[in-house]
PDB file of C-alpha atoms in Angstrom:
ATOM      1  CA  UNK A   1     174.639 112.527 100.605  1.00 73.00           C
ATOM      2  CA  UNK A   2     172.147 109.767 101.304  1.00 81.00           C
ATOM      3  CA  UNK A   3     170.153 108.258  98.477  1.00 82.00           C
ATOM      4  CA  UNK A   4     166.959 109.703  99.966  1.00 87.00           C
ATOM      5  CA  UNK A   5     168.393 113.247 100.073  1.00 87.00           C
ATOM      6  CA  UNK A   6     169.728 112.790  96.543  1.00 86.00           C
ATOM      7  CA  UNK A   7     166.325 111.712  95.248  1.00 90.00           C
ATOM      8  CA  UNK A   8     164.544 114.512  97.099  1.00 92.00           C
ATOM      9  CA  UNK A   9     166.926 117.125  95.690  1.00 93.00           C
ATOM     10  CA  UNK A  10     166.295 115.944  92.149  1.00 90.00           C
ATOM     11  CA  UNK A  11     162.569 115.569  92.703  1.00 94.00           C
ATOM     12  CA  UNK A  12     162.246 119.122  93.995  1.00 96.00           C
ATOM     13  CA  UNK A  13     164.407 120.559  91.218  1.00 95.00           C
ATOM     14  CA  UNK A  14     162.444 118.638  88.591  1.00 94.00           C
ATOM     15  CA  UNK A  15     159.133 119.882  89.969  1.00 96.00           C
ATOM     16  CA  UNK A  16     160.375 123.477  90.031  1.00 95.00           C
ATOM     17  CA  UNK A  17     161.803 123.180  86.505  1.00 91.00           C
ATOM     18  CA  UNK A  18     158.555 121.745  85.136  1.00 91.00           C
ATOM     19  CA  UNK A  19     156.591 124.518  86.789  1.00 92.00           C
ATOM     20  CA  UNK A  20     158.946 127.077  85.215  1.00 89.00           C
ATOM     21  CA  UNK A  21     158.423 125.462  81.805  1.00 87.00           C
ATOM     22  CA  UNK A  22     154.633 125.558  82.225  1.00 88.00           C
ATOM     23  CA  UNK A  23     154.757 129.200  83.300  1.00 88.00           C
ATOM     24  CA  UNK A  24     156.836 130.012  80.226  1.00 82.00           C
ATOM     25  CA  UNK A  25     154.154 128.680  77.909  1.00 80.00           C
ATOM     26  CA  UNK A  26     155.314 125.092  77.585  1.00 76.00           C
ATOM     27  CA  UNK A  27     158.225 123.425  75.870  1.00 75.00           C
ATOM     28  CA  UNK A  28     157.793 125.580  72.774  1.00 73.00           C
ATOM     29  CA  UNK A  29     159.499 128.416  74.636  1.00 68.00           C
ATOM     30  CA  UNK A  30     162.602 126.217  74.953  1.00 68.00           C
ATOM     31  CA  UNK A  31     162.480 124.355  71.645  1.00 69.00           C
ATOM     32  CA  UNK A  32     165.448 124.774  69.328  1.00 68.00           C
ATOM     33  CA  UNK A  33     167.478 126.624  71.924  1.00 65.00           C
ATOM     34  CA  UNK A  34     170.739 125.073  72.997  1.00 68.00           C
ATOM     35  CA  UNK A  35     172.315 126.530  76.106  1.00 66.00           C
ATOM     36  CA  UNK A  36     175.780 125.410  75.060  1.00 70.00           C
ATOM     37  CA  UNK A  37     175.677 128.172  72.446  1.00 70.00           C
ATOM     38  CA  UNK A  38     174.163 130.735  74.802  1.00 70.00           C
ATOM     39  CA  UNK A  39     174.595 130.022  78.517  1.00 71.00           C
ATOM     40  CA  UNK A  40     172.110 132.766  79.442  1.00 73.00           C
ATOM     41  CA  UNK A  41     169.405 130.295  78.418  1.00 73.00           C
ATOM     42  CA  UNK A  42     170.314 128.252  81.494  1.00 78.00           C
ATOM     43  CA  UNK A  43     169.077 131.150  83.614  1.00 81.00           C
ATOM     44  CA  UNK A  44     165.558 129.748  83.516  1.00 81.00           C
ATOM     45  CA  UNK A  45     166.770 126.927  85.730  1.00 86.00           C
ATOM     46  CA  UNK A  46     169.920 128.189  87.455  1.00 90.00           C
ATOM     47  CA  UNK A  47     167.954 130.812  89.357  1.00 91.00           C
ATOM     48  CA  UNK A  48     165.574 128.223  90.840  1.00 93.00           C
ATOM     49  CA  UNK A  49     166.013 127.871  94.595  1.00 93.00           C
ATOM     50  CA  UNK A  50     166.339 124.080  94.173  1.00 95.00           C
ATOM     51  CA  UNK A  51     169.174 124.252  91.620  1.00 93.00           C
ATOM     52  CA  UNK A  52     172.048 124.474  94.107  1.00 92.00           C
ATOM     53  CA  UNK A  53     170.803 121.463  96.049  1.00 92.00           C
ATOM     54  CA  UNK A  54     170.520 119.445  92.833  1.00 91.00           C
ATOM     55  CA  UNK A  55     174.087 120.395  91.865  1.00 91.00           C
ATOM     56  CA  UNK A  56     175.312 119.344  95.309  1.00 90.00           C
ATOM     57  CA  UNK A  57     173.495 116.042  94.863  1.00 88.00           C
ATOM     58  CA  UNK A  58     175.278 115.406  91.562  1.00 86.00           C
ATOM     59  CA  UNK A  59     178.635 116.352  93.026  1.00 87.00           C
ATOM     60  CA  UNK A  60     178.099 113.854  95.859  1.00 85.00           C
ATOM     61  CA  UNK A  61     178.051 110.966  93.372  1.00 82.00           C
ATOM     62  CA  UNK A  62     181.453 109.269  93.133  1.00 81.00           C
ATOM     63  CA  UNK A  63     181.481 109.361  89.328  1.00 78.00           C
ATOM     64  CA  UNK A  64     180.764 113.117  89.257  1.00 71.00           C
ATOM     65  CA  UNK A  65     182.575 114.294  92.378  1.00 58.00           C
ATOM     66  CA  UNK A  66     184.895 117.236  92.096  1.00 55.00           C
TER      67      UNK A  66
END
């Protein structure tokens, strides 16, 4: 994946995630909640249309490749 596509994937995911946080009432809705103890908390972000592209971007990095 090119650096430009990588950056765009993360930019779009970040924008969507921030919008989701704002729509949920701000960071207070997420404060003190650790997804490692309850993976359903990741659902706020996993269901974003931009999530899959961001994951692909991470996997394209040599240090994170699968």
